[in-house]
XYZ file of C-alpha atoms in Angstrom:
601
model
C 0.000 0.000 0.000
C 3.492 4.609 -3.894
C -0.024 5.800 -4.160
C -1.243 9.262 -4.469
C -0.206 11.365 -7.334
C 3.066 10.094 -6.098
C 2.921 6.785 -7.859
C 3.178 3.709 -5.721
C 4.745 0.454 -6.764
C 2.117 -2.059 -5.778
C 0.342 -2.286 -2.567
C -1.612 -4.977 -4.140
C 1.503 -6.612 -3.035
C 0.740 -5.867 0.430
C -2.453 -7.016 -0.534
C -0.634 -9.699 -2.141
C -0.645 -11.812 0.849
C -3.786 -11.002 2.521
C -4.609 -14.634 2.509
C -8.327 -14.896 2.182
C -8.483 -15.733 -1.473
C -5.945 -18.440 -1.139
C -3.896 -16.377 -3.517
C -1.554 -13.557 -2.729
C -3.598 -10.415 -2.134
C -1.413 -8.665 0.754
C -1.444 -4.796 2.255
C -2.105 -1.947 2.111
C -3.162 -1.631 5.447
C -5.835 -4.214 8.566
C -12.635 -8.337 14.201
C -12.073 -10.369 16.729
C -12.123 -9.719 20.324
C -8.483 -9.601 21.027
C -5.322 -10.775 19.462
C -3.646 -8.351 21.807
C -1.916 -8.668 25.116
C 0.058 -11.652 26.168
C -2.554 -14.272 25.469
C -3.780 -13.313 22.029
C -7.172 -14.825 22.836
C -9.104 -13.489 19.904
C -12.536 -15.038 19.574
C -13.719 -12.718 16.764
C -15.130 -11.533 14.676
C -15.592 -8.313 16.579
C -14.755 -4.654 16.289
C -12.476 -3.488 13.518
C -9.201 -2.486 15.160
C -8.080 -0.730 12.004
C -10.572 2.108 12.339
C -8.875 5.479 12.171
C -10.144 6.446 15.627
C -7.717 3.853 16.988
C -4.683 5.768 15.691
C -2.890 8.789 17.087
C 0.538 10.390 17.112
C 2.503 9.422 20.195
C 4.638 11.616 22.425
C 8.338 11.553 23.206
C 7.491 9.521 26.305
C 5.574 7.004 24.185
C 8.677 6.665 21.993
C 11.024 5.724 24.817
C 12.107 2.156 25.401
C 11.988 -0.464 26.605
C 8.718 -1.893 25.319
C 6.219 -2.840 28.040
C 6.806 -6.392 29.245
C 4.407 -9.060 27.985
C 2.679 -10.783 30.931
C 4.121 -14.227 31.581
C 6.915 -13.840 29.057
C 10.030 -16.019 29.318
C 13.363 -15.958 27.548
C 14.767 -18.784 25.454
C 13.555 -21.352 22.966
C 12.926 -21.340 19.242
C 9.799 -20.085 17.482
C 8.890 -21.977 14.311
C 7.219 -20.120 11.444
C 5.347 -21.881 8.617
C 4.886 -19.824 5.454
C 3.261 -20.754 2.154
C 5.298 -18.403 -0.005
C 9.021 -17.849 -0.022
C 9.991 -14.303 0.884
C 10.580 -12.217 -2.227
C 12.831 -9.758 -0.373
C 14.738 -9.260 2.850
C 16.123 -5.876 1.750
C 13.974 -3.311 3.639
C 14.058 -1.044 0.591
C 12.233 -3.660 -1.477
C 9.657 -4.851 1.040
C 5.922 -4.399 0.435
C 4.220 -7.778 0.952
C 2.485 -8.632 4.190
C 4.701 -11.611 5.020
C 7.992 -9.758 4.527
C 6.605 -6.646 6.222
C 5.977 -8.816 9.257
C 9.357 -10.526 9.058
C 11.328 -7.263 8.862
C 9.920 -6.125 12.199
C 12.400 -8.521 13.797
C 15.598 -7.178 12.218
C 14.808 -3.741 10.772
C 14.100 -0.507 12.620
C 12.613 2.606 11.051
C 12.466 6.299 11.953
C 8.956 5.848 13.315
C 6.836 2.783 14.040
C 3.467 1.660 15.398
C 2.991 0.910 19.071
C -0.217 -0.947 19.985
C -1.918 -1.442 23.321
C -3.799 -4.584 24.356
C -6.977 -3.282 22.712
C -5.351 -2.828 19.314
C -5.156 0.951 19.572
C -2.049 2.285 17.894
C 0.222 5.265 18.208
C 2.853 6.371 15.730
C 5.969 6.738 17.851
C 9.654 7.333 17.337
C 11.506 4.063 16.708
C 15.009 5.181 15.806
C 13.819 8.729 16.394
C 13.118 10.312 19.755
C 9.569 11.131 18.680
C 7.276 11.109 15.645
C 8.958 14.127 14.067
C 8.591 17.900 14.132
C 6.997 19.801 11.245
C 7.844 23.309 10.070
C 7.441 25.406 6.922
C 3.732 24.595 6.824
C 4.351 20.853 6.870
C 6.934 20.786 4.076
C 9.890 20.307 6.418
C 10.127 17.448 8.920
C 12.953 17.029 11.402
C 13.841 13.856 13.303
C 16.432 13.375 16.040
C 17.946 9.931 16.595
C 18.082 8.294 20.009
C 21.292 7.602 21.890
C 22.555 4.021 21.997
C 21.377 2.840 18.571
C 23.668 0.182 17.086
C 23.951 -2.130 14.091
C 24.566 -5.833 14.534
C 28.362 -5.292 14.588
C 28.089 -2.820 17.468
C 28.781 0.273 15.338
C 26.564 3.308 16.017
C 23.579 4.115 13.814
C 23.795 7.719 12.610
C 21.673 10.059 10.540
C 24.042 9.410 7.625
C 23.034 5.726 7.733
C 19.371 6.705 7.500
C 20.192 9.061 4.630
C 22.032 6.248 2.836
C 19.001 3.996 3.307
C 16.779 6.600 1.663
C 19.173 7.611 -1.129
C 19.658 4.004 -2.259
C 15.922 3.985 -3.069
C 16.771 6.212 -6.046
C 18.797 3.423 -7.726
C 16.955 1.658 -10.544
C 17.103 -1.786 -8.926
C 15.061 -0.499 -5.978
C 11.688 -1.005 -7.648
C 9.425 -3.027 -5.356
C 9.048 -1.022 -2.159
C 6.890 1.998 -1.269
C 8.150 5.236 -2.792
C 6.442 7.909 -0.724
C 9.535 9.562 0.729
C 11.703 9.800 -2.440
C 8.723 11.011 -4.474
C 7.779 13.585 -1.868
C 11.367 14.780 -1.935
C 12.169 14.687 -5.640
C 9.344 14.043 -8.104
C 6.256 12.085 -9.102
C 6.209 8.685 -10.754
C 9.734 7.584 -11.582
C 10.860 11.187 -12.150
C 12.315 11.244 -8.637
C 15.149 8.958 -9.805
C 16.549 11.761 -11.963
C 17.633 13.542 -8.790
C 20.091 10.749 -7.951
C 20.125 8.276 -10.872
C 22.599 5.814 -9.364
C 21.638 6.332 -5.749
C 24.556 7.165 -3.438
C 26.849 4.533 -4.941
C 28.991 6.890 -7.018
C 29.589 9.235 -4.104
C 26.809 11.688 -4.921
C 24.087 12.703 -2.494
C 20.875 14.685 -2.487
C 21.501 18.365 -1.725
C 20.969 19.493 1.842
C 18.057 21.615 0.593
C 16.258 18.289 -0.058
C 17.644 15.896 2.554
C 19.912 17.211 5.271
C 21.982 15.558 7.993
C 23.537 18.523 9.823
C 24.969 16.195 12.480
C 25.039 12.511 13.393
C 21.757 12.738 15.286
C 19.577 14.847 12.995
C 17.893 14.188 9.663
C 15.741 16.807 7.928
C 13.329 16.166 5.052
C 12.426 19.093 2.795
C 9.352 17.918 0.879
C 8.072 19.629 -2.251
C 4.588 19.898 -0.756
C 3.166 19.760 2.788
C 2.665 16.234 4.116
C 0.851 16.073 7.414
C 1.018 12.262 7.311
C 4.834 12.148 7.180
C 5.089 10.286 10.530
C 3.151 7.427 8.915
C 5.343 7.410 5.804
C 8.524 7.262 7.879
C 7.214 4.064 9.483
C 7.475 2.264 6.140
C 10.242 -0.391 6.149
C 12.511 1.455 3.717
C 12.958 4.532 5.920
C 15.617 2.620 7.772
C 19.371 2.760 8.318
C 21.723 0.999 5.912
C 25.447 0.947 6.638
C 27.204 2.001 3.432
C 30.058 -0.497 3.806
C 27.569 -3.347 4.141
C 25.344 -2.300 1.227
C 25.769 -5.014 -1.408
C 22.996 -3.654 -3.649
C 20.939 -6.581 -5.019
C 22.801 -9.052 -2.784
C 21.575 -7.124 0.258
C 18.362 -9.111 -0.198
C 20.145 -12.150 1.204
C 22.028 -10.479 4.043
C 20.488 -7.245 5.359
C 22.500 -5.704 8.189
C 20.372 -5.741 11.319
C 19.324 -2.793 13.465
C 16.703 -4.810 15.383
C 16.641 -7.552 18.033
C 17.360 -10.354 15.540
C 19.749 -10.818 12.631
C 20.058 -13.257 9.764
C 21.719 -16.441 10.949
C 21.170 -18.738 7.988
C 19.248 -18.165 4.759
C 18.542 -20.788 2.123
C 16.711 -18.777 -0.525
C 13.292 -20.246 -1.260
C 13.603 -22.848 1.502
C 14.254 -21.448 4.959
C 15.441 -18.505 7.041
C 16.797 -18.510 10.582
C 16.874 -15.293 12.590
C 19.077 -15.314 15.693
C 19.633 -12.843 18.525
C 21.430 -9.582 17.753
C 23.489 -9.033 20.894
C 24.055 -5.353 20.074
C 20.358 -4.427 20.092
C 19.557 -2.325 23.135
C 15.981 -2.765 24.435
C 16.256 0.587 26.223
C 16.071 2.293 22.817
C 13.158 0.259 21.445
C 9.524 1.022 22.374
C 7.897 -1.880 20.494
C 10.154 -4.967 20.240
C 11.263 -7.708 22.573
C 13.924 -10.406 22.306
C 12.341 -13.284 24.176
C 13.029 -16.202 21.818
C 16.557 -17.313 20.981
C 15.678 -17.600 17.312
C 12.944 -17.776 14.670
C 13.099 -20.804 12.357
C 11.122 -19.890 9.233
C 10.354 -22.421 6.502
C 8.513 -22.045 3.203
C 6.245 -24.171 1.025
C 3.498 -24.838 3.595
C 0.044 -24.610 2.036
C -2.782 -23.347 4.235
C -4.216 -26.849 4.686
C -0.786 -28.138 5.783
C -0.141 -25.425 8.360
C -3.745 -25.603 9.649
C -3.538 -29.381 10.156
C -0.275 -29.019 12.051
C -1.587 -26.262 14.304
C -4.749 -28.253 15.000
C -2.772 -31.385 15.912
C -0.501 -29.288 18.156
C 2.196 -31.941 18.507
C 5.937 -31.801 19.124
C 7.722 -28.729 17.781
C 4.483 -27.515 16.184
C 3.392 -26.455 19.673
C 5.908 -23.614 19.431
C 5.104 -22.704 15.836
C 3.019 -19.972 14.196
C 2.641 -18.324 10.801
C 3.056 -14.662 9.966
C 0.406 -14.702 7.248
C -0.911 -18.199 6.465
C -4.645 -18.268 7.039
C -6.717 -21.116 8.384
C -7.639 -23.136 5.285
C -11.232 -22.217 4.271
C -12.315 -25.866 4.224
C -11.084 -26.323 7.817
C -12.759 -23.255 9.313
C -15.533 -25.084 11.126
C -13.140 -27.685 12.504
C -10.962 -24.962 13.994
C -13.921 -23.086 15.458
C -15.395 -26.263 16.951
C -12.164 -27.541 18.524
C -12.279 -26.102 22.072
C -8.538 -25.951 22.628
C -8.075 -23.443 19.785
C -9.983 -20.634 21.522
C -6.919 -19.256 23.266
C -4.618 -19.577 20.255
C -6.414 -18.057 17.334
C -7.333 -14.621 16.077
C -9.934 -13.422 13.648
C -9.419 -9.802 12.672
C -10.608 -7.386 10.009
C -7.710 -6.349 7.793
C -7.254 -3.026 5.981
C -7.549 -4.817 2.632
C -10.449 -4.699 0.219
C -11.198 -7.169 -2.566
C -12.690 -5.663 -5.718
C -13.894 -6.713 -9.122
C -12.373 -4.123 -11.465
C -14.028 -3.113 -14.739
C -11.828 -2.218 -17.695
C -13.243 1.168 -18.696
C -11.169 1.128 -21.921
C -13.291 -1.777 -23.122
C -16.525 -1.178 -21.206
C -17.185 2.412 -22.228
C -20.913 2.565 -21.455
C -21.326 3.407 -17.779
C -24.756 1.742 -17.800
C -23.075 -1.573 -18.593
C -20.625 -1.039 -15.738
C -23.475 -0.197 -13.377
C -25.278 -3.336 -14.488
C -22.172 -5.341 -13.657
C -21.949 -3.689 -10.251
C -25.518 -4.643 -9.425
C -25.045 -8.175 -10.757
C -21.832 -9.128 -8.921
C -22.769 -11.579 -6.102
C -20.686 -10.270 -3.192
C -22.054 -12.736 -0.666
C -21.448 -15.785 -2.829
C -17.920 -14.674 -3.672
C -17.197 -14.210 0.024
C -18.617 -17.648 0.776
C -16.231 -19.277 -1.693
C -13.358 -17.522 0.085
C -14.312 -18.935 3.471
C -17.392 -16.978 4.522
C -17.505 -14.893 7.686
C -13.964 -15.846 8.706
C -12.614 -14.594 5.371
C -14.227 -11.187 5.299
C -17.157 -8.818 5.542
C -19.261 -7.729 2.558
C -17.947 -4.402 1.268
C -20.312 -1.657 0.199
C -17.907 1.078 -0.875
C -14.338 1.505 -2.084
C -12.856 2.531 1.261
C -12.198 0.192 4.165
C -13.630 1.063 7.583
C -9.985 1.547 8.538
C -9.864 4.830 6.671
C -10.038 8.144 8.437
C -13.318 9.801 7.456
C -14.970 6.514 6.491
C -18.726 6.523 6.348
C -20.929 3.574 5.370
C -22.483 3.995 1.945
C -24.036 1.335 -0.253
C -25.004 2.610 -3.711
C -25.465 -0.878 -5.168
C -27.501 -2.333 -2.271
C -24.959 -5.008 -1.408
C -26.089 -5.393 2.190
C -29.715 -5.892 1.206
C -28.942 -8.031 -1.859
C -25.637 -9.861 -1.288
C -26.388 -12.268 -4.157
C -26.706 -9.335 -6.549
C -29.691 -7.681 -8.173
C -30.121 -9.355 -11.595
C -33.374 -7.541 -12.326
C -31.861 -4.094 -11.831
C -28.836 -5.128 -13.872
C -30.942 -6.485 -16.716
C -33.021 -3.303 -16.803
C -29.871 -1.210 -17.195
C -28.637 -3.459 -20.014
C -31.962 -3.113 -21.807
C -31.841 0.647 -21.405
C -28.370 0.650 -22.955
C -29.430 -1.689 -25.738
C -26.752 -4.132 -24.564
C -28.754 -7.157 -23.440
C -26.542 -10.185 -24.062
C -23.343 -8.077 -23.859
C -20.291 -10.346 -23.853
C -18.009 -10.002 -20.844
C -14.479 -11.393 -20.873
C -13.976 -12.492 -17.281
C -10.387 -13.215 -16.233
C -9.504 -15.081 -13.054
C -6.467 -16.800 -11.568
C -6.287 -20.581 -11.736
C -6.256 -21.108 -7.964
C -8.755 -23.476 -6.350
C -10.614 -20.613 -4.705
C -10.809 -18.379 -7.776
C -12.001 -21.263 -9.930
C -14.895 -21.701 -7.506
C -15.513 -17.948 -7.496
C -15.624 -17.952 -11.304
C -18.601 -20.316 -11.225
C -20.784 -18.120 -9.001
C -19.769 -14.921 -10.819
C -20.531 -16.408 -14.234
C -23.922 -17.669 -13.100
C -24.808 -14.279 -11.593
C -23.826 -12.370 -14.734
C -25.757 -14.726 -16.964
C -28.867 -14.276 -14.798
C -28.450 -10.531 -15.295
C -28.417 -10.810 -19.090
C -24.694 -10.942 -19.836
C -22.865 -13.480 -21.972
C -19.667 -14.541 -20.216
C -16.394 -15.651 -21.783
C -14.147 -17.052 -19.060
C -10.369 -16.614 -19.253
C -8.312 -18.612 -16.779
C -4.882 -17.078 -16.105
C -1.840 -18.721 -14.529
C -1.652 -17.469 -10.929
C 2.112 -17.000 -11.278
C 1.574 -14.338 -13.957
C -1.763 -13.030 -12.700
C -0.665 -9.685 -11.270
C 1.330 -8.873 -14.387
C -1.554 -9.853 -16.663
C -4.198 -7.652 -15.041
C -1.771 -4.723 -14.646
C -1.148 -4.632 -18.406
C -2.910 -1.546 -19.730
C -3.632 -3.329 -22.999
C -5.042 -6.454 -21.374
C -7.915 -8.073 -23.242
C -10.123 -8.576 -20.194
C -13.337 -6.803 -19.176
C -13.505 -7.717 -15.487
C -11.034 -9.210 -13.014
C -10.403 -9.499 -9.299
C -8.068 -6.935 -7.725
C -7.187 -6.068 -4.151
C -5.725 -3.128 -2.283
C -4.728 -2.181 1.231
C -3.974 1.226 2.648
C -0.452 1.833 3.904
C -1.907 3.781 6.815
C -5.432 4.903 7.733
C -5.434 7.887 5.368
C -7.191 7.608 2.032
C -4.400 9.356 0.147
C -2.943 5.838 0.149
C -6.029 4.423 -1.589
C -7.928 6.790 -3.877
C -5.047 8.254 -5.948
C -3.287 4.986 -6.826
C -6.550 3.329 -7.799
C -8.381 6.143 -9.587
C -5.923 8.841 -10.716
C -5.926 8.749 -14.521
C -2.379 10.087 -14.638
C -1.220 6.882 -13.007
C -2.380 4.590 -15.782
C 0.661 2.549 -16.770
C 1.738 -1.062 -17.050
C 2.257 -2.327 -13.541
C 0.293 0.513 -11.929
C -2.799 0.034 -9.807
C -5.446 2.033 -11.671
C -6.778 -1.352 -12.741
C -10.007 0.029 -14.190
C -8.078 2.616 -16.262
C -10.337 5.413 -15.055
C -9.204 8.765 -16.415
C -11.678 11.444 -15.431
C -10.326 15.012 -15.439
C -12.669 16.019 -12.631
C -11.489 13.117 -10.477
C -7.846 13.961 -11.206
C -8.417 17.596 -10.255
C -10.156 16.600 -7.026
C -7.248 14.332 -6.123
C -4.874 17.292 -6.463
C -7.224 19.501 -4.467
C -7.530 17.037 -1.581
C -3.830 16.195 -1.579
C -3.145 19.903 -1.019
C -5.173 19.995 2.205
C -2.492 20.157 4.920
C -4.601 18.580 7.688
C -5.324 14.870 7.177
C -8.419 15.113 9.383
C -9.862 17.806 7.134
C -8.944 15.827 4.044
C -10.477 12.575 5.289
C -14.170 13.263 4.533
C -13.205 14.722 1.163
C -11.541 11.442 0.182
C -14.681 9.552 1.176
C -16.890 11.874 -0.886
C -14.643 11.447 -3.903
C -14.504 7.663 -3.507
C -18.300 7.538 -3.281
C -18.690 9.669 -6.390
C -16.246 7.521 -8.345
C -18.155 4.384 -7.358
C -21.601 5.797 -8.079
C -20.871 7.861 -11.205
C -17.816 6.332 -12.893
C -18.055 2.716 -11.707
C -14.527 1.483 -12.554
C -15.295 -1.580 -10.458
C -17.227 -2.758 -7.452
C -15.975 -3.536 -3.922
C -16.658 -7.132 -2.876
C -15.451 -7.718 0.677
C -13.210 -6.405 3.424
C -10.621 -9.065 4.225
C -10.229 -10.834 7.544
C -7.206 -12.656 8.943
C -8.024 -15.973 10.612
C -4.866 -17.291 12.246
C -4.030 -20.277 14.433
C -0.801 -21.144 16.274
C 0.685 -23.716 18.634
C -0.280 -23.896 22.297
C 3.327 -23.501 23.447
C 3.570 -19.863 22.385
C 2.552 -16.725 24.229
C 2.554 -13.045 23.325
C 0.966 -13.610 19.919
C -1.049 -10.588 18.888
C -2.383 -8.866 15.794
C -0.725 -6.048 13.816
C -3.626 -3.895 12.566
C -1.570 -1.974 9.989
C 0.011 -5.031 8.368
C -3.024 -7.270 8.846
C -0.850 -10.106 10.122
C 0.463 -11.740 13.257
C 2.771 -9.405 15.200
C 5.912 -11.328 16.231
C 7.548 -8.608 18.328
C 6.402 -9.978 21.706
C 6.184 -13.711 20.992
C 7.732 -16.061 23.541
C 8.034 -19.800 24.165
C 6.081 -20.778 27.280
């Protein structure tokens, strides 16, 4: 989850692992009653912890370490981690998927970070910094001061120059997969920012002090082109982190990032396993959010949801001290998990900040009445059921997640009242347009879940008067296929998560016509001059609280008037872990298990 008229590289990546669809969907940005505190006893579903009211900017005191002790926590032991997908990156500059976002919390520290209480309420606090930053020049300039005692894994001090190096390396062409908020805010929209430092810092050049300044070892100053009231959120992204120049191996850094957190890479077999071991130079007195209870994390890949769910249910041997960052309970095993009494204290069911959509290709479907007919016809409830039902998500009625600041419930296509769709209303619109029998090329990934979804979607569209041509796409090439501007599809599933609870991380990347490009996230190819102008207008509002309702109004208008797609459901994370672990909680921003306080009982 960069977006905004500052182009983002793919939060659908963060949505890529959201888990519910059995295919990578991450976030952007997150109910169950819990998932917090030492026990993690989330019975869910319950309140949505990702709601914007649960977020605030913390104080200097909130930013001080050490992190509050987890009740009952012990030191020692190994935590096992079962993951379906191999990590695509360890380099913090390249990280944007939910699983690697979660993993980097253990070895990577950022200028700011999220600190959650036992009710899931979060504050943005200083992580490396003493606080969440100080704004000046109307919000264009942000200054951060580093804490004393910060060290890399070799015991060398972390300085502002290391943070600057971490940011300047994002300008190099190989740094293409992570969020790009900060470099774009500093130097230019889209990929234009790279012109300011084409090779990054590797040839000895740096950004001028008028853009990025480090007047001393403790201070770093950002001079943005425009005001950004949400800068403390952006500096919590994984790539606003220190990188020691002498240890920067460019692309090879993916295999051996140099730790600033409580753990460091011990052994890494790419595509097979990763072991994180204690970093003896991490000082808990500087860290407000992380602990170092376990001796190590043993992470292995290739575990399908059914495999990890069976192992957690059996709860035998080493699986008792095993969890998953992002593997969901397999949809077909949901009832078994819910009905097995001993799982109540070791599961969570939480609303994530990710939304599943069906996007409509406006280049091919030019008549808005046809798009409205599709929106009425799509069977939200049946799609959700194929993804696992109530444990997989909540029917969505508008483009924005309830996590977004300024969110208000709206339902222009009557999805709550008619979750199976409204074929009569759809057919009437098709008749009005003279398009009864309109052929729709429906593309879907060849995963088990999406093949089942394709059946209910096809049946619903045919009831509404459409003719459907199904196109099954290899799941390994799915994201590339639907992000091709010249794709030959009419409708296709997409997903998005906010990077933080501000809609500037949702509306612009999805609906700004100036961001239409191969690989970009304006999947419906909407290019409406009025929408583009409104995006610029709202982005210029310096107060995110004032901007919030304006984003909601714009999102509602886009859905009702332009209809570049239809929201289907808000994702949920249904997780299970072994009975021998404590301190397992939920990370509302990442929508995953939070490993920072996990311990072996």
